[in-house]
Amino acid sequence: MDEEYETPIFKKVSSIEFNFLSPTMIKKMAAAKVVTPELYDKEGYPVDGGLMDIRLGVIDPGLKCKTCGSKLKECPGHFGYIELARPIIHIKFIHLIVTLLQSTCRECGRALMAQASITKHINHLEMIRKKKGLIESFDYTKKIISNLRSTNKCPHCKRRQQKIKLEKPSSILENEKRISPIEIRTRLEKIRDEDLALFGINPTSFRPEWSILTVLPIPPVTMRPSITLESGERSEDDLTHKLGDIVRINQRLFENINAGAPEIIIEDLWDLLQYHITTYFDNDIAQLPPARHRSGQPLKTLTERIKSKEGRIRHNLAGKRTNFSSRTVISPDPMIKINEVGIPKEIAMKLTIPERVTTWNIDYLKEFVKRGADKYPGCNYIIRPDGKKKKITDETKEAALEEIQPGYIVERQLMNGDIAIFNRQPSLHRMSMMCHRVRVLPHKTFRLNPAVCAPYNADFDGDEMNIHIPQTEEARAEAEILMQVQTQLISPRYGLAIISCNQDAISGNYILTKHMKFKREEAVSLLLSIGETDLSALPNKDIVTGKDVFSCILPKGFEFHGQSRLYKKDPKDPDAIVKIDNGKLVCGIMDSDNLGEGSGLLLRNLVKHYGADATVEILGKMYRLGAKILLKRGFSTPISDMDIPQKAKDEIEEVLQKAENTVNELIKQYKEGELEAFPGRTKLETLEFKILEVLNKARNETGVIVLNSQDLTSDTRIMVDSGARGNTLNLAQMSGCVGQQALRGQRINKGYFQRTLSCFKRNDLGPAAHGFIRNSFKKGLKPYEFFFMSMTGRDSLMDTALRTPKSGYLYRRLANALQDLKVEYDGTVREASGHIIQFEYGEDNIDVSKSEGGKLNVARILKG
Amino acid sequence: MMMTNPFDSYKGKIPVKILEEVKESLPKASLKKISDALQTVYKEYQEAKIAPGEAVGIIAAESIGEPGTQMTLNTFHFAGVSELNVTVGLPRIIEILDGRRDIKTPMMEIYLKKPWSQGKDIKKVALQIKETTLKEVISEILINIAEFSIELKLNKAYLKDVGVQQGTVVKILEKSFKGYSVKLKEDSIIMKSRSKQESLNELYKIKEKIKDTYFKGVKGVSQVLPVKRSNEFVIITAGTNLKEVFKLDFVDEARTVSNDIYEIAEVLGIEAARQAIINEVNKVIDAQGLNVDKRHIMLVADTMCSSGSIKGITRYGVVREKSSVLARASFETPIKHIIGASVTGEVDELNSVIENVMLNQPVPIGTGLPGLVTKVK
């Protein structure tokens, strides 16, 4: 057992071939023939020849499988079979059967095509398959088949062919007369192996007559376990129910045939058997009523087990459950490192890491065992070399301590510095699962540095996240090298930093680098508090500026030139250009254009020159610096921040009044028919466009007034100016005017007959009646304004709710289509079968996550 | 010329675009300096190169799928000019990547050749492109019940605008309504059935038919709008028909574009269609203010076009082409694929990702790709 555990992973399965089970194969692989629908005898013991026969595997503890002699969980289960009284059509092959009947001669069974063209087509198919692949050849077979179908005289035996039609779900008509499965089977038997290639059929894996079932395999019991209810009653699996029906009807059919019952009764039973077998394969056939439980709930049969999201493939094969994981609420802690994750002690005591005992670490590991499971850091299990797992409790502790020797594995509790994979759903990109270092902390939430909120898209309004603890050295190594936070700093989506400062860290650094001054002692204590110990960069003066303080956390010799947000407004402002010379911030303000997510090359260049590890370190300090500054200075957004002087209020009033007058003028023109329509538009539509334009312009003007009259030093304004949170539109809406509410790009037109709300006159085209909100949030909204606002609010909620599944599906399709593409050693991008998609990745072979914003920054390189 | 041009020696080693950028930023440098600069650029380029085995497909899917959640669903939006509707946002992305044949809002941007692009006869040119029916030419239709005839009054001003004689209208009518006599009488046209039996119902039907009879312009173009773009006039249309538009002599074929990818593939070829996919996706992403590198979009476009025809990212398109049964089954309609595989006796070679995930085996991508070769004694 242990030896196997140790052997390296090698490819065990190299290919999978899909075939149809032939009747002989079914009989050969069967361990038992099922002859009775009964399940258990009076003692509750499985009946021989029943569906729960113990030759088919065991699901009860204590019983031994009659076929392989293994116990529960060891026996994989064995197939059985039943002999069907009359042949039954396999519903999943019905279309193929019809096609074959239509395309072959009813008498001689040859394909309805002259021998010469048969050979020609088969050769052509073979060529297509070799050159273009299997899928392309399917398209060609479709062509051949449609050709064959339209032939109505056999070129081989010259017989006329009858019209064959499928009557759903499972009857086949020839000239409106039903042909029995027996007849179908004999016809299919006549088709030659050579002709089958025309239909894309491989005769060694599928013979047409096999799709008319004469024997039915019975799946092992392990595949359909029964559950024992609390009352001691047994509840059988859906499949067992269905198989019970099949066996029962089959027996009845046998008896009736043997007793020589009238044909009509036999036909009915035969149809019933067909129904049961059909629903056994698929209980969701359009023309058939689904088979139901007694409660009325449809049975889940074979097809339902496999398909859809909850089916075997997507639920159990493509996605799997895991141990060694944990989930709880998250909360922020800027004081831990960016690549750390705070884990509650209680969780750390449950999650374990296996460590192999050697002569060198035996004493160290014994300490864990000595502490037991209840004292941190302890040990929860030990694993003997034979694979036996032992739980450590106060009673077993002593024995385990005695027993332990090299070769044992000790499952010790999680400790600081261990590796954990941290994840938040929806895991939309690879940064949604990153590897962090464990930091065991008190309290009950996972703690993360808010700088990594952006890649996880996390906030702290109750979000939960998961951790996974890799259990093998290989997994840990891969997690550390490929998934650690450091390695994910640059987003592969756009080649810029995705882990960066946000919110308080930006406003803090903004305030710091803009105008703060400190006494030297203050600066020193501030820097020490964020973990910066190298103070040599601090100038030897009594008063130091914020820029000096910020420079301290930059590496020596760092050169950077960039722009701050001010640049767009006024390129001549001394702080518009960010210049870092020899690791010193000479001029410029740190704001979201340099520190923020997905913008600016500051962080990108740090990574380039000093490596990811150093950058994470610096970024952590920046973040803490920003947060500490705000703690020191105080930061708040009072309602008085939205105050504007009376003069500005008057100006806004004037602007709005003017806009309203213009609108009224437009309406007047429209009503008098003087308004000229845009080409291809009605006059009313033209009016609407013009009104929207005027009102939006007015709102923007009020925004400008607000921005110009506001107190520039208010904290709210600092947030906006630094890019930490909020934008100028938010400011304008708070103190100026909320503006036009639009539904689908138009003014609000829904509501009552010829008006939006009952407080307006009919046919009022004015701004207020169609959703223009004149007031600001500070001033307060009129009831109708509030109502219009809620309308657009609801609309945007709907939008979000409808968008999520749509984009989710698009994403799933993209991921499925593209998941196999990889760069080969020769630099080409190919898909799994080796077809070339691109000769050079992205036409220049540049990895976006190694680029600077998707480019090789020639200017910077040339500068040296 | 003592030294060979340093740019030549790096050709093939550094992408042409980067070489040109270097050339531009060092216009007057000495050969030695250029050669040194190229050396450093080459070094940096090597560092930025993509590693073999990199799962570029899934990265591209993530890069497009993740911002998808941030896009708006608003179906309609006004493209620059406020008169035309355009599909934008997520619905448009879905439309492109699905490879849909009939898109919601087909559009063309028609660039014009010199005198016209400066605004010469712009209205007339625009009208020439627009598909007009007789409805526009006729100001009134009268049905004469007594004589079982239809009388059409022509809009003379309009005819003059487009420069068409009344006789042309008569010819069009004669052509499309055989079995009717068409006569010009002063300002109106009188149509009468040649057959004796004529019901009034029939007449009404004919009247509606006349209205929708094709008269002039490019078929499929329902609206035209001349717009001034920087310093020239561009005609934006609703509805596309590249093939016909290219036949017009005032159209600048080199710059005129359609947003219908299938049409581009048909008229200009698959490479143009690939570029169109990239441009169209880019347009949407830019309009939403999102940042996605062009390489990801390129990869998706290449996947869609690599077979020579456009394949959508659906179970009928790209996914159907996969060689692995299990990979196809894990996407959609698993039963269909498994049944099909059993009939053909397909063999899954387990070359791609998902099958190996299913079987708990290492995937042949990224770190799962390389193997160790060692001598066994």
mmCIF file with all atom_site columns, C-alpha atoms in Angstrom, chain A residues 388-471:
data_model
loop_
_atom_site.group_PDB
_atom_site.id
_atom_site.type_symbol
_atom_site.label_atom_id
_atom_site.label_alt_id
_atom_site.label_comp_id
_atom_site.label_asym_id
_atom_site.label_entity_id
_atom_site.label_seq_id
_atom_site.pdbx_PDB_ins_code
_atom_site.Cartn_x
_atom_site.Cartn_y
_atom_site.Cartn_z
_atom_site.occupancy
_atom_site.B_iso_or_equiv
_atom_site.pdbx_formal_charge
_atom_site.auth_seq_id
_atom_site.auth_comp_id
_atom_site.auth_asym_id
_atom_site.auth_atom_id
_atom_site.pdbx_PDB_model_num
ATOM 1  C CA . LYS A 1 388 ? -3.362  2.426  8.681   1.00 0.00 ? 388 LYS A CA 1
ATOM 2  C CA . LYS A 1 389 ? -4.501  5.755  10.065  1.00 0.00 ? 389 LYS A CA 1
ATOM 3  C CA . LYS A 1 390 ? -4.638  6.306  13.811  1.00 0.00 ? 390 LYS A CA 1
ATOM 4  C CA . LYS A 1 391 ? -6.380  9.141  15.531  1.00 0.00 ? 391 LYS A CA 1
ATOM 5  C CA . ILE A 1 392 ? -4.496  10.812 18.342  1.00 0.00 ? 392 ILE A CA 1
ATOM 6  C CA . THR A 1 393 ? -6.534  11.257 21.505  1.00 0.00 ? 393 THR A CA 1
ATOM 7  C CA . ASP A 1 394 ? -5.487  11.593 25.103  1.00 0.00 ? 394 ASP A CA 1
ATOM 8  C CA . GLU A 1 395 ? -5.741  7.805  25.441  1.00 0.00 ? 395 GLU A CA 1
ATOM 9  C CA . THR A 1 396 ? -3.828  6.843  22.316  1.00 0.00 ? 396 THR A CA 1
ATOM 10 C CA . LYS A 1 397 ? -1.203  9.548  22.711  1.00 0.00 ? 397 LYS A CA 1
ATOM 11 C CA . GLU A 1 398 ? 1.194   7.532  24.835  1.00 0.00 ? 398 GLU A CA 1
ATOM 12 C CA . ALA A 1 399 ? 0.954   4.438  22.660  1.00 0.00 ? 399 ALA A CA 1
ATOM 13 C CA . ALA A 1 400 ? 1.480   6.492  19.520  1.00 0.00 ? 400 ALA A CA 1
ATOM 14 C CA . LEU A 1 401 ? 4.533   8.140  21.000  1.00 0.00 ? 401 LEU A CA 1
ATOM 15 C CA . GLU A 1 402 ? 6.005   4.721  21.711  1.00 0.00 ? 402 GLU A CA 1
ATOM 16 C CA . GLU A 1 403 ? 5.092   3.349  18.339  1.00 0.00 ? 403 GLU A CA 1
ATOM 17 C CA . ILE A 1 404 ? 6.330   6.156  16.158  1.00 0.00 ? 404 ILE A CA 1
ATOM 18 C CA . GLN A 1 405 ? 9.484   5.509  14.128  1.00 0.00 ? 405 GLN A CA 1
ATOM 19 C CA . PRO A 1 406 ? 10.961  6.464  10.771  1.00 0.00 ? 406 PRO A CA 1
ATOM 20 C CA . GLY A 1 407 ? 8.565   5.638  7.973   1.00 0.00 ? 407 GLY A CA 1
ATOM 21 C CA . TYR A 1 408 ? 5.518   6.795  9.869   1.00 0.00 ? 408 TYR A CA 1
ATOM 22 C CA . ILE A 1 409 ? 3.639   9.863  8.788   1.00 0.00 ? 409 ILE A CA 1
ATOM 23 C CA . VAL A 1 410 ? 2.597   12.450 11.334  1.00 0.00 ? 410 VAL A CA 1
ATOM 24 C CA . GLU A 1 411 ? -0.338  14.653 10.406  1.00 0.00 ? 411 GLU A CA 1
ATOM 25 C CA . ARG A 1 412 ? 0.552   17.772 12.288  1.00 0.00 ? 412 ARG A CA 1
ATOM 26 C CA . GLN A 1 413 ? -1.625  20.814 12.671  1.00 0.00 ? 413 GLN A CA 1
ATOM 27 C CA . LEU A 1 414 ? -1.268  23.878 10.496  1.00 0.00 ? 414 LEU A CA 1
ATOM 28 C CA . MET A 1 415 ? 1.433   26.329 11.502  1.00 0.00 ? 415 MET A CA 1
ATOM 29 C CA . ASN A 1 416 ? 2.688   29.746 10.514  1.00 0.00 ? 416 ASN A CA 1
ATOM 30 C CA . GLY A 1 417 ? 4.484   29.699 7.203   1.00 0.00 ? 417 GLY A CA 1
ATOM 31 C CA . ASP A 1 418 ? 2.677   26.648 5.836   1.00 0.00 ? 418 ASP A CA 1
ATOM 32 C CA . ILE A 1 419 ? 1.210   26.866 2.384   1.00 0.00 ? 419 ILE A CA 1
ATOM 33 C CA . ALA A 1 420 ? -2.490  27.299 1.765   1.00 0.00 ? 420 ALA A CA 1
ATOM 34 C CA . ILE A 1 421 ? -4.475  27.890 -1.388  1.00 0.00 ? 421 ILE A CA 1
ATOM 35 C CA . PHE A 1 422 ? -6.984  30.660 -0.873  1.00 0.00 ? 422 PHE A CA 1
ATOM 36 C CA . ASN A 1 423 ? -10.010 30.993 -3.114  1.00 0.00 ? 423 ASN A CA 1
ATOM 37 C CA . ARG A 1 424 ? -13.183 32.981 -3.600  1.00 0.00 ? 424 ARG A CA 1
ATOM 38 C CA . GLN A 1 425 ? -16.029 32.032 -5.932  1.00 0.00 ? 425 GLN A CA 1
ATOM 39 C CA . PRO A 1 426 ? -16.805 32.746 -8.629  1.00 0.00 ? 426 PRO A CA 1
ATOM 40 C CA . SER A 1 427 ? -13.316 31.691 -9.674  1.00 0.00 ? 427 SER A CA 1
ATOM 41 C CA . LEU A 1 428 ? -13.328 33.658 -12.872 1.00 0.00 ? 428 LEU A CA 1
ATOM 42 C CA . HIS A 1 429 ? -9.598  33.942 -13.421 1.00 0.00 ? 429 HIS A CA 1
ATOM 43 C CA . ARG A 1 430 ? -6.461  32.339 -12.113 1.00 0.00 ? 430 ARG A CA 1
ATOM 44 C CA . MET A 1 431 ? -6.000  35.106 -9.530  1.00 0.00 ? 431 MET A CA 1
ATOM 45 C CA . SER A 1 432 ? -9.159  33.817 -7.860  1.00 0.00 ? 432 SER A CA 1
ATOM 46 C CA . MET A 1 433 ? -7.070  30.989 -6.434  1.00 0.00 ? 433 MET A CA 1
ATOM 47 C CA . MET A 1 434 ? -3.766  32.079 -5.009  1.00 0.00 ? 434 MET A CA 1
ATOM 48 C CA . CYS A 1 435 ? -1.310  30.538 -2.660  1.00 0.00 ? 435 CYS A CA 1
ATOM 49 C CA . HIS A 1 436 ? -0.770  32.328 0.658   1.00 0.00 ? 436 HIS A CA 1
ATOM 50 C CA . ARG A 1 437 ? 1.370   31.676 3.694   1.00 0.00 ? 437 ARG A CA 1
ATOM 51 C CA . VAL A 1 438 ? -0.533  30.642 6.765   1.00 0.00 ? 438 VAL A CA 1
ATOM 52 C CA . ARG A 1 439 ? -0.646  32.990 9.714   1.00 0.00 ? 439 ARG A CA 1
ATOM 53 C CA . VAL A 1 440 ? -2.528  31.543 12.646  1.00 0.00 ? 440 VAL A CA 1
ATOM 54 C CA . LEU A 1 441 ? -4.537  34.249 14.347  1.00 0.00 ? 441 LEU A CA 1
ATOM 55 C CA . PRO A 1 442 ? -7.153  34.513 17.075  1.00 0.00 ? 442 PRO A CA 1
ATOM 56 C CA . HIS A 1 443 ? -10.866 35.000 16.316  1.00 0.00 ? 443 HIS A CA 1
ATOM 57 C CA . LYS A 1 444 ? -13.005 33.206 13.841  1.00 0.00 ? 444 LYS A CA 1
ATOM 58 C CA . THR A 1 445 ? -12.567 34.724 10.397  1.00 0.00 ? 445 THR A CA 1
ATOM 59 C CA . PHE A 1 446 ? -10.024 34.370 7.641   1.00 0.00 ? 446 PHE A CA 1
ATOM 60 C CA . ARG A 1 447 ? -7.956  37.528 7.485   1.00 0.00 ? 447 ARG A CA 1
ATOM 61 C CA . LEU A 1 448 ? -6.551  38.898 4.262   1.00 0.00 ? 448 LEU A CA 1
ATOM 62 C CA . ASN A 1 449 ? -4.667  41.998 3.300   1.00 0.00 ? 449 ASN A CA 1
ATOM 63 C CA . PRO A 1 450 ? -7.110  44.327 1.535   1.00 0.00 ? 450 PRO A CA 1
ATOM 64 C CA . ALA A 1 451 ? -4.602  44.764 -1.277  1.00 0.00 ? 451 ALA A CA 1
ATOM 65 C CA . VAL A 1 452 ? -5.643  41.338 -2.603  1.00 0.00 ? 452 VAL A CA 1
ATOM 66 C CA . CYS A 1 453 ? -9.341  42.209 -2.623  1.00 0.00 ? 453 CYS A CA 1
ATOM 67 C CA . ALA A 1 454 ? -9.128  43.214 -6.276  1.00 0.00 ? 454 ALA A CA 1
ATOM 68 C CA . PRO A 1 455 ? -8.003  39.864 -7.729  1.00 0.00 ? 455 PRO A CA 1
ATOM 69 C CA . TYR A 1 456 ? -10.487 37.950 -5.590  1.00 0.00 ? 456 TYR A CA 1
ATOM 70 C CA . ASN A 1 457 ? -13.152 40.604 -6.143  1.00 0.00 ? 457 ASN A CA 1
ATOM 71 C CA . ALA A 1 458 ? -13.822 40.330 -2.428  1.00 0.00 ? 458 ALA A CA 1
ATOM 72 C CA . ASP A 1 459 ? -15.318 42.743 0.030   1.00 0.00 ? 459 ASP A CA 1
ATOM 73 C CA . PHE A 1 460 ? -16.160 42.284 3.663   1.00 0.00 ? 460 PHE A CA 1
ATOM 74 C CA . ASP A 1 461 ? -19.934 42.570 3.704   1.00 0.00 ? 461 ASP A CA 1
ATOM 75 C CA . GLY A 1 462 ? -20.185 38.917 4.636   1.00 0.00 ? 462 GLY A CA 1
ATOM 76 C CA . ASP A 1 463 ? -18.157 37.278 1.877   1.00 0.00 ? 463 ASP A CA 1
ATOM 77 C CA . GLU A 1 464 ? -16.862 33.813 2.588   1.00 0.00 ? 464 GLU A CA 1
ATOM 78 C CA . MET A 1 465 ? -13.718 32.255 1.211   1.00 0.00 ? 465 MET A CA 1
ATOM 79 C CA . ASN A 1 466 ? -12.120 28.831 1.116   1.00 0.00 ? 466 ASN A CA 1
ATOM 80 C CA . ILE A 1 467 ? -8.682  27.508 1.851   1.00 0.00 ? 467 ILE A CA 1
ATOM 81 C CA . HIS A 1 468 ? -7.140  24.267 0.704   1.00 0.00 ? 468 HIS A CA 1
ATOM 82 C CA . ILE A 1 469 ? -4.048  22.710 2.217   1.00 0.00 ? 469 ILE A CA 1
ATOM 83 C CA . PRO A 1 470 ? -1.906  20.880 -0.354  1.00 0.00 ? 470 PRO A CA 1
ATOM 84 C CA . GLN A 1 471 ? -0.874  17.504 1.010   1.00 0.00 ? 471 GLN A CA 1
#
